[in-house]
């Protein structure tokens, strides 16, 4: 009887049900599938917490049944800095550093870029968030806002 109890305890203690730590506490705000109206089409995103505990996004833009944009984005901490890495299909990767992090907003900037030089995430409700992108077009500052709704 003691052997059975020891075996049960051994099996239970060896189970690998370790939960991934959400280092930036963004999973409850971003995890899931999202859509937003954008220009003449629709943005689709899926955010997941990767096995290292950082937020990973897969996104694409559809206009007239054609996917014209696809990207992968990751938000993670590097040293003491919170960084946004964005890899857009057929473009060079972009890296932005967080300049403001609060419970309801994150602002990322990189003055080395012309467009965009700023990306902002505003967490409005459990089912909506807004991403704003600010940059220069023809020497004028432009700002695009995309209001995302959770699909799942």
Coordinates of C-alpha atoms in Angstrom, one line a residue:
X1 CA 0.0 0.0 0.0
X2 CA 2.8 2.4 0.8
X3 CA 4.5 1.6 -2.5
X4 CA 1.3 2.6 -4.4
X5 CA 1.1 5.8 -2.4
X6 CA 4.7 6.7 -3.1
X7 CA 4.2 5.9 -6.8
X8 CA 1.1 8.1 -7.0
X9 CA 3.0 11.0 -5.2
X10 CA 6.0 10.5 -7.5
X11 CA 3.8 10.6 -10.6
X12 CA 1.8 13.7 -9.4
X13 CA 5.0 15.6 -8.4
X14 CA 6.7 14.8 -11.7
X15 CA 3.9 16.1 -13.9
X16 CA 5.0 19.0 -16.0
X17 CA 1.9 21.3 -15.7
X18 CA 4.0 24.4 -15.2
X19 CA 2.1 27.4 -16.3
X20 CA 4.0 29.9 -18.5
X21 CA 4.7 33.1 -16.6
X22 CA 3.2 36.2 -18.4
X23 CA 6.2 38.6 -17.8
X24 CA 4.4 41.7 -18.8
X25 CA 0.8 40.9 -17.7
X26 CA -0.5 41.4 -21.2
X27 CA -2.1 38.0 -21.8
X28 CA -5.5 38.9 -20.3
X29 CA -5.5 42.1 -22.4
X30 CA -4.3 40.7 -25.7
X31 CA -4.7 36.9 -26.0
X32 CA -7.1 35.9 -28.6
X33 CA -8.3 36.7 -32.1
X34 CA -9.1 40.3 -33.1
X35 CA -10.4 42.2 -36.1
X36 CA -10.5 45.9 -37.0
X37 CA -11.8 47.8 -40.0
X38 CA -8.8 49.4 -41.8
X39 CA -8.9 51.5 -44.9
X40 CA -10.9 49.4 -47.5
X41 CA -10.3 46.1 -45.8
X42 CA -10.0 44.4 -42.4
X43 CA -7.0 43.6 -40.1
X44 CA -7.0 40.2 -38.5
X45 CA -4.7 39.5 -35.5
X46 CA -4.1 36.6 -33.1
X47 CA -2.2 37.2 -30.0
X48 CA -0.7 34.3 -27.9
X49 CA 1.5 34.0 -24.9
X50 CA 4.6 32.1 -26.2
X51 CA 6.4 29.5 -24.2
X52 CA 8.9 32.0 -23.0
X53 CA 6.2 34.2 -21.5
X54 CA 6.1 37.0 -24.1
X55 CA 3.2 38.1 -26.3
X56 CA 3.4 37.0 -29.9
X57 CA 1.1 38.3 -32.7
X58 CA 0.3 37.0 -36.1
X59 CA -1.5 39.4 -38.3
X60 CA -2.7 39.9 -41.8
X61 CA -4.8 42.5 -43.8
X62 CA -7.4 41.5 -46.3
X63 CA -8.8 43.8 -48.9
X64 CA -11.1 42.6 -51.7
X65 CA -10.3 38.9 -50.8
X66 CA -6.6 39.5 -51.1
X67 CA -4.1 39.4 -48.3
X68 CA -1.9 42.4 -48.9
X69 CA 0.0 42.5 -45.6
X70 CA 1.2 39.9 -43.1
X71 CA 3.3 40.4 -40.0
X72 CA 4.6 38.9 -36.8
X73 CA 5.1 41.0 -33.8
X74 CA 6.4 40.3 -30.3
X75 CA 6.4 42.3 -27.2
X76 CA 9.1 41.3 -24.7
X77 CA 11.6 42.6 -22.2
X78 CA 15.2 42.9 -23.1
X79 CA 17.3 43.8 -20.1
X80 CA 15.2 46.4 -18.4
X81 CA 13.5 47.7 -21.6
X82 CA 10.2 46.6 -23.0
X83 CA 10.6 46.1 -26.7
X84 CA 8.2 45.7 -29.7
X85 CA 9.7 43.7 -32.5
X86 CA 7.7 43.8 -35.8
X87 CA 8.5 41.7 -38.9
X88 CA 6.4 42.7 -41.8
X89 CA 6.4 40.4 -44.9
X90 CA 8.7 41.7 -47.6
X91 CA 10.0 44.5 -45.3
X92 CA 12.9 45.0 -42.9
X93 CA 12.2 44.2 -39.3
X94 CA 11.4 47.1 -37.0
X95 CA 12.2 47.5 -33.3
X96 CA 10.5 50.0 -31.0
X97 CA 11.3 50.8 -27.3
X98 CA 8.5 51.4 -24.8
X99 CA 8.5 55.0 -23.6
X100 CA 5.3 54.7 -21.6
X101 CA 3.8 51.6 -19.9
X102 CA 0.7 51.8 -17.7
X103 CA -2.1 49.5 -17.0
X104 CA -4.3 50.8 -19.9
X105 CA -1.7 52.0 -22.4
X106 CA 1.7 51.2 -23.9
X107 CA 3.6 53.5 -26.2
X108 CA 6.6 52.4 -28.3
X109 CA 8.9 54.7 -30.2
X110 CA 11.9 54.7 -32.5
X111 CA 13.0 58.1 -33.8
X112 CA 15.3 56.3 -36.4
X113 CA 12.2 55.5 -38.4
X114 CA 10.1 57.9 -40.5
X115 CA 7.0 55.8 -40.7
X116 CA 6.0 54.7 -38.3
X117 CA 8.1 56.2 -35.5
X118 CA 5.4 55.5 -32.8
X119 CA 3.1 52.6 -32.1
X120 CA 0.5 52.9 -29.2
X121 CA -1.7 50.2 -27.7
X122 CA -4.7 51.5 -25.7
X123 CA -6.6 48.8 -23.7
X124 CA -10.1 50.1 -23.7
X125 CA -12.2 47.1 -22.4
X126 CA -11.8 43.4 -22.1
X127 CA -13.1 43.1 -25.7
X128 CA -11.6 46.2 -27.4
X129 CA -8.3 47.8 -27.9
X130 CA -6.9 50.6 -30.1
X131 CA -3.6 50.6 -31.9
X132 CA -2.4 53.9 -33.2
X133 CA 0.5 54.3 -35.6
X134 CA 2.1 57.7 -36.1
X135 CA 4.7 58.6 -38.7
X136 CA 5.7 61.0 -41.5
X137 CA 4.2 60.9 -44.9
X138 CA 5.3 63.6 -47.4
X139 CA 6.9 65.5 -44.5
X140 CA 3.6 65.7 -42.6
X141 CA 2.8 63.7 -39.5
X142 CA -0.1 61.3 -39.9
X143 CA -1.8 59.1 -37.4
X144 CA -3.8 56.0 -38.2
X145 CA -6.1 54.4 -35.5
X146 CA -7.4 50.9 -35.6
X147 CA -10.1 49.8 -33.2
X148 CA -9.9 46.1 -32.6
X149 CA -12.7 43.9 -31.3
X150 CA -12.1 40.5 -29.8
X151 CA -13.6 37.6 -31.9
X152 CA -13.4 34.8 -29.4

